[in-house]
Amino acid sequence: MSSKTNHIMGIDFGTHYACVGVFKNGRVEICPNQQGNRTTPSVVSFVGEDKLVGDEARAQMDRNPQNTIYDVKRILGRKTNEESFESEIKKLSFRVTTYEDNFDKIYFNVNYKEKNIEVTPIEITTNILQQIRHTAETFIGGDTIKKAVITVPTDYTEKQRKDLKDAAQAAGINVVRFIHEHSAVALAYGYDEKTAADDAVKHESNVMVFDLGGSGVSVSMVKIKSKLFEIIGNVSDHNVSGEHFDQVLFQHFTQEFNRKYKVDLKESARSKAKLKSACEKAKRNLSNMNQASVEIDSLYEGLDFFTNITRARFEDLAGSLFKSAIRAVSTLLEKCDMKKEQVDKVLLVGGGSRIPAIQSQLSAFFDQRAEIIDKSMNQEEVVAYGATLQANILSQMAPNQPTNSLSDKKISSGNTMTIEATNKTIGIEDSNGNLIPVIPALSLIPCKRTFNINNTQDAQTSLNMSVYQGDQSIAKDNQLISNLQFKYGSEPLEITFEVDKSSNLLISSKQSNFKIPLRK
């Protein structure tokens, strides 16, 4: 990568933290930010005349909660009529404005430069990505970097990808490819020098990626055969996340404070922010110690709060969350029609996977085969590491390489390859309101499907088609991608659905020459 224009970043845009890497001197380098930290908080804070991003913004969460935006990854590309949306925004310390007449409109209300303004999730994401880009450019000596591979969750919708891509473009970043976070983990695993000679890489094996992070628990099965990596199944549960464990502690300590002082902490946004920050710290400490202390001066109107909690008590309080996390593992095995004895390795990813109870229950689930639980990967950096490897691969590909070549399906470098696949079914609505699958979930990318529709009404000159993404049998229970209209004649209408190497869906017909990207 000697050319300034050939640099491609690998970015993990996480719920709580973002991480960026570059390929330098023949290896992946994770870029430290201005504070020397290798991850940057995904937080933006508006303070008087200033807009702070990253570590400085996170420091404002306790003292300026109403004007500090966090967890934007959860909200980006969402619709306000989604089942869990309302309950999720109630937990936030800042104000979110939605509109009943437009489920796509979401705004954050903040005070900036002595004015009340509205900012969008895309704008906040842009601010974070600008900071990340600056971190990478500073690390390589000031050269401009305009390209990136960005990772996304396996269940991220196309609308969410579209909004993330728009935010990146606003930050001056061209997204050369989105890849699944677990594909990045698998790629990092395959490149790890310690596993290069491992039978799990050299021969056929089943590797499970167990990811417990800020947005939920996500478990994928990766089949590895002769250094070919393919995700064959995924299960996600957004009701189990690092934040849910924080919330368990928050409820516990809130009740304790209320019993002691007869005061409802929930009346104060600043008090809630202070306690939530302390709960996150206590959770992290309990992964390394048997007891954690909480010490907050003036938590509420001059009232101090000093207490502690044992790991055993925390595990008791969070028992149902642990069960749900392990349930995702068993559900994945059922989905893949596999037995637990067939799993050769379990890779732990995400800060929540550090919790000892999670590790012990995973070991118990796999009949105490502790040797298959791999704790060696850096949970905060491994996704960015894999994304950077992918970026390096793409930087070495010829600019005019045919799009239908093998390397579009099997991204290769040396002897290692990853296979990308569609995360959910793409289909159309029939006259009875059912979803008719066109491209099934987990179809290898790129892929193409063509089908014909006969005109049963002589006077019909056009066809309206609703395209959805999801795995529910009723069309409207899935995400609407677009409403299309095709010209119709006496001949059968031939329609082609194609997912390209960047996971864009192109829809076309001979009659209309109509192409619509899925990220619309």
Coordinates of C-alpha atoms in Angstrom, one line a residue:
M1 CA 0.0 0.0 0.0
S2 CA 2.5 2.5 -1.1
S3 CA 0.1 4.9 -2.8
K4 CA -1.7 7.5 -0.8
T5 CA -4.9 6.8 -2.7
N6 CA -4.7 3.0 -2.1
H7 CA -5.3 3.1 1.6
I8 CA -8.6 1.4 2.7
M9 CA -9.6 1.5 6.3
G10 CA -11.3 -1.4 8.2
I11 CA -14.0 0.1 10.4
D12 CA -16.0 -1.6 13.2
F13 CA -18.9 0.9 13.9
G14 CA -20.0 -0.5 17.2
T15 CA -23.0 0.4 19.4
H16 CA -20.8 1.7 22.3
Y17 CA -17.4 1.9 20.6
A18 CA -15.9 2.2 17.2
C19 CA -12.5 0.8 16.1
V20 CA -10.5 1.4 13.0
G21 CA -7.5 -0.4 11.4
V22 CA -5.1 0.0 8.5
F23 CA -2.8 -2.4 6.8
K24 CA 0.7 -1.1 7.3
N25 CA 4.2 -2.6 7.0
G26 CA 2.7 -6.0 6.0
R27 CA 0.3 -6.3 9.0
V28 CA -2.9 -5.0 10.5
E29 CA -2.5 -2.0 12.8
I30 CA -5.3 -0.9 15.0
C31 CA -5.2 2.9 15.1
P32 CA -5.1 4.7 18.5
N33 CA -7.1 7.9 18.8
Q34 CA -5.8 11.2 20.1
Q35 CA -6.2 10.0 23.7
G36 CA -4.2 6.9 23.0
N37 CA -7.2 4.6 23.1
R38 CA -7.6 1.9 20.5
T39 CA -11.4 2.2 20.6
T40 CA -13.4 5.4 20.4
P41 CA -16.8 5.8 22.1
S42 CA -19.6 6.1 19.6
V43 CA -20.8 9.3 21.4
V44 CA -21.5 12.9 20.3
S45 CA -22.1 15.7 22.8
F46 CA -23.2 19.3 22.3
V47 CA -21.7 21.6 24.9
G48 CA -22.3 25.3 24.4
E49 CA -20.5 26.3 21.2
D50 CA -18.7 22.9 20.9
K51 CA -19.6 19.6 19.4
L52 CA -17.5 16.8 21.0
V53 CA -17.0 13.3 19.6
G54 CA -15.5 10.2 21.2
D55 CA -13.8 10.2 24.6
E56 CA -14.5 13.9 25.3
A57 CA -18.2 13.3 24.5
R58 CA -18.5 10.3 26.7
A59 CA -17.2 12.3 29.6
Q60 CA -20.3 14.5 29.2
M61 CA -22.8 11.6 29.6
D62 CA -23.0 12.2 33.4
R63 CA -23.0 16.0 33.5
N64 CA -24.8 16.8 30.2
P65 CA -27.1 13.8 29.5
Q66 CA -29.8 15.7 27.6
N67 CA -27.4 16.8 25.0
T68 CA -25.2 13.7 24.7
I69 CA -26.2 11.3 22.0
Y70 CA -25.2 7.6 22.3
D71 CA -26.3 4.2 21.0
V72 CA -27.1 5.7 17.6
K73 CA -26.3 2.4 15.9
R74 CA -29.5 1.0 17.5
I75 CA -31.6 3.8 16.0
L76 CA -30.0 4.3 12.6
G77 CA -32.3 3.1 9.8
R78 CA -35.0 2.0 12.1
K79 CA -38.7 2.7 11.7
T80 CA -40.6 4.2 14.6
N81 CA -43.5 1.7 14.3
E82 CA -41.2 -1.3 15.0
E83 CA -42.3 -3.3 18.0
S84 CA -39.4 -2.7 20.2
F85 CA -38.5 0.9 19.2
E86 CA -40.6 2.8 21.7
S87 CA -39.4 0.8 24.7
E88 CA -35.8 1.3 23.6
I89 CA -35.9 5.1 23.3
K90 CA -37.5 5.3 26.7
K91 CA -34.2 4.2 28.2
L92 CA -32.3 7.1 26.6
S93 CA -31.3 10.2 28.5
F94 CA -31.8 12.5 25.5
R95 CA -35.0 13.5 23.8
V96 CA -36.1 11.7 20.6
T97 CA -38.8 13.1 18.4
T98 CA -40.9 10.9 16.1
Y99 CA -43.8 11.6 13.8
E100 CA -47.0 9.5 13.5
D101 CA -47.4 10.4 9.8
N102 CA -43.9 9.3 8.8
F103 CA -42.3 6.3 10.5
D104 CA -38.9 7.0 8.9
K105 CA -38.5 10.4 10.6
I106 CA -36.4 10.3 13.7
Y107 CA -34.7 13.4 15.3
F108 CA -32.6 14.0 18.4
N109 CA -33.4 17.3 20.2
V110 CA -30.3 19.1 21.6
N111 CA -29.3 22.5 22.7
Y112 CA -26.4 23.8 20.6
K113 CA -25.0 27.3 20.3
E114 CA -27.9 28.6 22.5
K115 CA -30.4 27.1 20.1
N116 CA -32.7 24.1 20.3
I117 CA -31.9 22.1 17.2
E118 CA -32.8 18.7 15.6
V119 CA -30.2 16.3 14.4
T120 CA -30.7 13.0 12.7
P121 CA -29.2 9.6 13.3
I122 CA -27.3 9.9 10.0
E123 CA -25.8 13.2 11.1
I124 CA -24.6 11.8 14.4
T125 CA -23.2 8.7 12.6
T126 CA -21.4 11.0 10.2
N127 CA -19.7 12.9 13.1
I128 CA -18.4 9.6 14.6
L129 CA -17.1 8.3 11.2
Q130 CA -15.4 11.7 10.6
Q131 CA -13.6 11.2 13.9
I132 CA -12.7 7.6 13.1
R133 CA -11.4 8.7 9.7
H134 CA -9.3 11.4 11.3
T135 CA -7.8 8.8 13.7
A136 CA -6.7 6.6 10.9
E137 CA -5.3 9.4 8.8
T138 CA -3.3 10.7 11.7
F139 CA -1.9 7.3 12.4
I140 CA -0.5 6.8 8.9
G141 CA 1.1 10.3 8.9
G142 CA -1.6 12.6 7.5
D143 CA -2.3 10.9 4.2
T144 CA -5.9 11.2 3.1
I145 CA -8.0 8.0 3.3
K146 CA -11.3 8.0 1.4
K147 CA -12.2 4.3 1.3
A148 CA -13.3 1.8 3.9
V149 CA -14.7 -1.6 4.5
I150 CA -17.3 -1.3 7.2
T151 CA -18.8 -4.2 9.2
V152 CA -22.5 -4.6 9.9
P153 CA -24.4 -7.0 12.1
T154 CA -25.7 -10.1 10.4
D155 CA -29.3 -9.0 10.9
Y156 CA -28.8 -5.3 9.8
T157 CA -31.5 -4.4 7.4
E158 CA -30.9 -2.8 4.0
K159 CA -32.4 0.5 5.2
Q160 CA -29.8 0.5 8.0
R161 CA -27.0 -0.3 5.6
K162 CA -28.3 2.5 3.3
D163 CA -28.3 5.1 6.1
L164 CA -24.8 3.9 7.3
K165 CA -23.5 4.3 3.7
D166 CA -25.0 7.8 3.5
A167 CA -23.4 8.8 6.7
A168 CA -20.1 7.5 5.5
Q169 CA -20.3 9.4 2.3
A170 CA -21.1 12.6 4.2
A171 CA -17.9 11.9 6.2
G172 CA -16.0 11.7 3.0
I173 CA -15.7 7.9 3.0
N174 CA -16.5 5.7 0.1
V175 CA -17.7 2.3 1.4
V176 CA -16.1 -0.2 -0.9
R177 CA -17.8 -3.1 0.8
F178 CA -20.0 -3.9 3.8
I179 CA -19.2 -7.3 5.4
H180 CA -20.9 -9.1 8.2
E181 CA -19.2 -8.7 11.6
H182 CA -18.9 -12.4 12.0
S183 CA -17.3 -12.8 8.6
A184 CA -14.7 -10.4 9.8
V185 CA -14.2 -12.4 13.0
A186 CA -13.8 -15.6 10.9
L187 CA -11.3 -13.9 8.6
A188 CA -9.3 -12.7 11.6
Y189 CA -9.4 -16.2 13.1
G190 CA -8.1 -17.7 9.9
Y191 CA -5.2 -15.2 9.7
D192 CA -4.2 -15.6 13.3
E193 CA -0.7 -17.0 13.3
K194 CA -1.5 -19.2 16.3
T195 CA -4.3 -20.9 14.3
A196 CA -2.6 -21.0 10.9
A197 CA -1.6 -24.6 11.5
D198 CA -4.7 -25.5 13.4
D199 CA -6.7 -28.4 12.1
A200 CA -9.8 -26.2 12.5
V201 CA -8.5 -24.1 9.7
K202 CA -6.7 -26.7 7.6
H203 CA -9.5 -29.2 7.5
E204 CA -13.3 -29.2 7.7
S205 CA -14.7 -27.9 11.0
N206 CA -17.6 -25.9 12.5
V207 CA -16.7 -22.7 14.3
M208 CA -19.3 -20.8 16.3
V209 CA -19.0 -17.1 16.8
F210 CA -20.6 -16.1 20.0
D211 CA -21.0 -12.3 20.1
L212 CA -22.5 -10.6 23.1
G213 CA -22.1 -6.8 22.7
G214 CA -23.9 -3.5 23.1
S215 CA -26.7 -4.3 20.6
G216 CA -27.5 -7.8 21.6
V217 CA -26.4 -11.4 21.4
S218 CA -25.7 -12.8 17.9
V219 CA -24.5 -16.3 17.2
S220 CA -23.2 -17.5 13.9
M221 CA -22.1 -20.9 12.6
V222 CA -19.1 -20.7 10.3
K223 CA -18.2 -23.8 8.3
I224 CA -14.5 -23.9 7.5
K225 CA -13.2 -26.3 4.8
S226 CA -9.7 -26.0 3.2
K227 CA -9.5 -22.4 4.4
L228 CA -12.9 -21.6 2.9
F229 CA -15.1 -19.7 5.4
E230 CA -18.9 -19.8 5.0
I231 CA -21.6 -18.5 7.4
I232 CA -24.3 -21.2 7.3
G233 CA -26.6 -19.8 10.0
N234 CA -27.2 -17.0 12.4
V235 CA -29.5 -16.3 15.4
S236 CA -29.8 -12.9 17.1
D237 CA -31.6 -11.7 20.2
H238 CA -31.7 -8.0 20.9
N239 CA -33.3 -8.5 24.3
V240 CA -29.9 -9.7 25.6
S241 CA -27.1 -7.2 25.4
G242 CA -24.4 -5.6 27.5
E243 CA -26.8 -2.8 28.2
H244 CA -29.4 -5.2 29.5
F245 CA -26.9 -6.4 32.1
D246 CA -26.2 -2.8 33.0
Q247 CA -30.0 -2.3 33.3
V248 CA -30.2 -5.2 35.8
L249 CA -27.7 -3.5 38.0
F250 CA -29.4 -0.1 37.5
Q251 CA -32.7 -1.4 38.7
H252 CA -31.0 -3.1 41.7
F253 CA -29.2 0.0 42.8
T254 CA -32.2 2.3 42.1
Q255 CA -34.3 0.2 44.5
E256 CA -31.6 0.2 47.1
F257 CA -31.3 4.0 46.9
N258 CA -35.0 4.5 47.0
R259 CA -35.3 2.3 50.1
K260 CA -32.5 4.2 51.8
Y261 CA -33.6 7.8 51.0
K262 CA -37.3 7.4 49.9
V263 CA -36.4 9.2 46.6
D264 CA -37.2 8.2 43.0
L265 CA -33.9 8.6 41.0
K266 CA -35.8 8.3 37.8
E267 CA -37.0 11.9 38.2
S268 CA -33.5 13.2 37.4
A269 CA -31.8 12.6 34.0
R270 CA -28.4 13.5 35.4
S271 CA -28.8 11.1 38.4
K272 CA -29.8 8.3 36.0
A273 CA -26.8 9.0 33.8
K274 CA -24.4 8.9 36.7
L275 CA -25.8 5.7 38.0
K276 CA -25.8 4.0 34.6
S277 CA -22.2 4.9 34.1
A278 CA -21.4 3.4 37.5
C279 CA -23.3 0.3 36.7
E280 CA -21.3 -0.3 33.5
K281 CA -18.1 0.1 35.4
A282 CA -19.3 -2.3 38.1
K283 CA -20.3 -4.9 35.5
R284 CA -16.8 -4.7 34.0
N285 CA -15.1 -5.0 37.4
L286 CA -17.2 -8.1 38.2
S287 CA -15.7 -9.9 35.3
N288 CA -12.3 -9.7 37.1
M289 CA -13.3 -9.5 40.8
N290 CA -15.7 -11.2 43.1
Q291 CA -17.0 -7.9 44.4
A292 CA -17.5 -4.4 42.9
S293 CA -18.0 -1.1 44.6
V294 CA -20.2 1.8 43.6
E295 CA -19.2 5.2 44.9
I296 CA -21.1 8.3 43.7
D297 CA -20.8 11.7 45.3
S298 CA -24.1 13.7 45.3
L299 CA -26.0 11.2 43.2
Y300 CA -29.2 13.1 43.9
E301 CA -29.6 16.6 45.4
G302 CA -26.5 16.2 47.6
L303 CA -27.2 12.6 48.6
D304 CA -24.2 10.4 48.3
F305 CA -24.4 6.7 47.3
F306 CA -21.8 4.2 48.4
T307 CA -22.5 0.5 48.1
N308 CA -21.2 -2.8 46.7
I309 CA -22.4 -5.9 44.9
T310 CA -20.9 -9.4 44.7
R311 CA -20.5 -11.4 41.5
A312 CA -22.8 -14.1 42.9
R313 CA -25.6 -11.5 43.5
F314 CA -25.1 -10.1 40.0
E315 CA -25.3 -13.6 38.5
D316 CA -28.6 -14.2 40.5
L317 CA -30.1 -10.9 39.2
A318 CA -29.1 -11.6 35.6
G319 CA -30.0 -15.3 35.6
S320 CA -32.7 -15.0 32.9
L321 CA -30.4 -13.0 30.6
F322 CA -27.8 -15.8 30.8
K323 CA -30.4 -18.4 30.0
S324 CA -31.6 -16.4 27.0
A325 CA -28.0 -16.0 25.7
I326 CA -27.4 -19.7 25.9
R327 CA -30.8 -20.3 24.3
A328 CA -29.6 -18.5 21.2
V329 CA -26.8 -21.1 20.9
S330 CA -29.2 -24.0 21.1
T331 CA -31.6 -22.3 18.6
L332 CA -28.7 -21.9 16.1
L333 CA -27.8 -25.5 16.4
E334 CA -31.4 -26.4 15.6
K335 CA -31.5 -24.0 12.7
C336 CA -28.3 -25.6 11.3
D337 CA -29.5 -29.1 12.0
M338 CA -26.4 -29.8 14.0
K339 CA -25.5 -31.4 17.4
K340 CA -23.3 -29.6 19.9
E341 CA -20.7 -32.3 19.6
Q342 CA -20.2 -31.2 16.0
V343 CA -19.0 -27.7 17.1
D344 CA -15.2 -27.6 17.0
K345 CA -14.5 -24.1 18.3
V346 CA -16.4 -21.3 19.9
L347 CA -15.0 -17.8 19.4
L348 CA -16.0 -15.2 22.0
V349 CA -16.6 -11.7 20.8
G350 CA -18.0 -8.6 22.4
G351 CA -17.4 -7.2 25.9
G352 CA -20.3 -9.2 27.4
S353 CA -18.5 -12.5 26.5
R354 CA -16.0 -11.6 29.3
I355 CA -18.7 -12.2 32.0
P356 CA -17.5 -15.4 33.8
A357 CA -21.0 -16.8 34.1
I358 CA -21.4 -16.6 30.3
Q359 CA -18.2 -18.5 29.8
S360 CA -19.0 -21.1 32.4
Q361 CA -22.5 -21.7 31.1
L362 CA -21.2 -22.0 27.5
S363 CA -18.7 -24.6 28.8
A364 CA -21.5 -26.5 30.6
F365 CA -23.6 -26.4 27.5
F366 CA -20.8 -28.0 25.5
D367 CA -20.4 -30.7 28.1
Q368 CA -17.5 -29.1 29.9
R369 CA -15.3 -29.1 26.7
A370 CA -13.6 -26.0 27.9
E371 CA -10.9 -26.4 25.3
I372 CA -13.2 -25.4 22.5
I373 CA -14.1 -22.0 24.1
D374 CA -11.6 -19.6 22.6
K375 CA -11.0 -16.5 24.8
S376 CA -7.8 -15.4 23.1
M377 CA -9.3 -12.9 20.6
N378 CA -9.4 -9.3 21.6
Q379 CA -13.1 -8.8 21.9
E380 CA -13.0 -5.0 21.2
E381 CA -10.6 -5.2 18.2
V382 CA -11.2 -8.4 16.4
V383 CA -14.0 -7.2 14.2
A384 CA -12.0 -4.2 13.0
Y385 CA -9.0 -6.5 12.5
G386 CA -11.0 -8.7 10.2
A387 CA -12.4 -5.7 8.3
T388 CA -8.9 -4.4 7.8
L389 CA -7.8 -7.7 6.4
Q390 CA -10.7 -7.5 4.0
A391 CA -9.7 -4.0 3.1
N392 CA -6.2 -5.1 2.3
I393 CA -7.5 -7.9 0.1
L394 CA -9.7 -5.4 -1.9
S395 CA -6.8 -2.9 -2.2
Q396 CA -4.8 -5.6 -4.0
M397 CA -7.5 -6.6 -6.5
A398 CA -7.3 -5.3 -10.0
P399 CA -9.6 -2.3 -10.6
N400 CA -11.1 -3.8 -13.7
Q401 CA -11.5 -7.3 -12.3
P402 CA -14.7 -8.9 -13.7
T403 CA -17.6 -8.7 -11.3
N404 CA -18.6 -12.4 -11.9
S405 CA -15.2 -13.8 -10.9
L406 CA -14.8 -16.3 -8.1
S407 CA -13.2 -13.7 -5.8
D408 CA -16.5 -11.8 -5.7
K409 CA -18.1 -14.8 -3.9
K410 CA -15.0 -16.0 -2.1
I411 CA -12.9 -13.0 -1.0
S412 CA -9.4 -14.4 -1.1
S413 CA -5.9 -13.5 0.0
G414 CA -3.3 -16.2 0.2
N415 CA -5.1 -19.4 1.1
T416 CA -8.0 -17.9 3.1
M417 CA -11.4 -17.0 1.8
T418 CA -14.7 -15.8 3.2
I419 CA -18.1 -16.2 1.7
E420 CA -20.8 -13.5 2.1
A421 CA -24.5 -14.4 2.0
T422 CA -27.8 -12.7 2.3
N423 CA -28.9 -12.3 5.9
K424 CA -32.7 -12.5 5.3
T425 CA -35.1 -13.7 2.6
I426 CA -36.0 -11.2 -0.1
G427 CA -39.4 -11.7 -1.6
I428 CA -42.6 -10.2 -3.0
E429 CA -46.2 -9.9 -1.8
D430 CA -48.8 -12.1 -3.5
S431 CA -52.5 -11.2 -3.9
N432 CA -53.3 -12.9 -0.5
G433 CA -50.7 -10.9 1.4
N434 CA -48.2 -13.7 1.7
L435 CA -44.5 -13.4 1.1
I436 CA -43.3 -15.3 -1.9
P437 CA -39.5 -15.8 -1.5
V438 CA -37.3 -14.8 -4.5
I439 CA -33.8 -14.9 -2.9
P440 CA -33.7 -17.1 0.2
A441 CA -31.8 -16.2 3.3
L442 CA -28.1 -17.3 3.3
S443 CA -27.9 -17.3 -0.5
L444 CA -24.3 -16.8 -1.6
I445 CA -23.4 -13.3 -2.8
P446 CA -23.4 -12.4 -5.7
C447 CA -26.6 -14.2 -6.8
K448 CA -29.4 -13.7 -9.3
R449 CA -32.9 -15.1 -9.7
T450 CA -35.2 -14.6 -12.7
F451 CA -39.0 -15.4 -12.8
N452 CA -41.9 -14.8 -15.1
I453 CA -45.4 -13.3 -14.3
N454 CA -48.2 -13.9 -16.7
N455 CA -50.7 -11.2 -17.5
T456 CA -54.2 -12.7 -16.7
Q457 CA -56.0 -9.5 -17.5
D458 CA -55.9 -8.3 -21.1
A459 CA -56.5 -4.6 -20.2
Q460 CA -53.7 -4.5 -17.6
T461 CA -50.8 -2.3 -18.7
S462 CA -48.8 -2.1 -15.5
L463 CA -48.0 -4.3 -12.5
N464 CA -47.5 -3.0 -8.9
M465 CA -45.1 -5.1 -6.9
S466 CA -44.2 -4.8 -3.2
V467 CA -40.7 -6.1 -2.3
Y468 CA -40.0 -7.1 1.3
Q469 CA -37.0 -8.4 3.3
G470 CA -37.5 -10.8 6.2
D471 CA -38.5 -14.4 7.1
Q472 CA -42.1 -14.0 8.2
S473 CA -44.8 -15.7 6.0
I474 CA -47.0 -12.6 6.1
A475 CA -45.5 -10.0 3.8
K476 CA -46.4 -6.9 5.9
D477 CA -44.7 -8.5 8.9
N478 CA -41.4 -8.0 7.2
Q479 CA -39.5 -4.8 6.2
L480 CA -40.8 -3.1 3.1
I481 CA -37.9 -2.4 0.7
S482 CA -39.8 -0.7 -2.1
N483 CA -43.1 -0.5 -4.1
L484 CA -42.3 -0.9 -7.7
Q485 CA -44.3 -0.5 -10.9
F486 CA -43.5 -2.4 -14.1
K487 CA -44.9 -1.9 -17.6
Y488 CA -47.1 -4.9 -18.6
G489 CA -48.0 -6.3 -22.0
S490 CA -49.5 -9.4 -23.5
E491 CA -46.2 -11.3 -23.1
P492 CA -45.1 -12.7 -19.7
L493 CA -43.2 -10.2 -17.6
E494 CA -39.6 -11.4 -16.9
I495 CA -38.2 -9.9 -13.7
T496 CA -34.7 -10.3 -12.4
F497 CA -33.6 -9.9 -8.8
E498 CA -29.8 -9.7 -8.4
V499 CA -27.7 -9.1 -5.2
D500 CA -24.3 -7.8 -6.1
K501 CA -21.0 -8.2 -4.3
S502 CA -21.7 -5.2 -2.1
S503 CA -25.1 -6.6 -1.1
N504 CA -27.1 -4.2 -3.2
L505 CA -30.3 -5.6 -4.7
L506 CA -30.9 -4.7 -8.4
I507 CA -34.4 -5.3 -9.8
S508 CA -35.0 -5.2 -13.5
S509 CA -37.3 -6.3 -16.3
K510 CA -36.8 -6.4 -20.1
Q511 CA -39.9 -4.3 -20.6
S512 CA -39.0 -1.5 -18.3
N513 CA -35.2 -1.7 -17.9
F514 CA -35.9 -0.9 -14.3
K515 CA -33.1 -1.1 -11.7
I516 CA -33.6 -0.2 -8.1
P517 CA -30.9 -0.7 -5.4
L518 CA -32.2 -2.5 -2.4
R519 CA -30.7 0.2 -0.1
K520 CA -33.5 2.6 -1.1

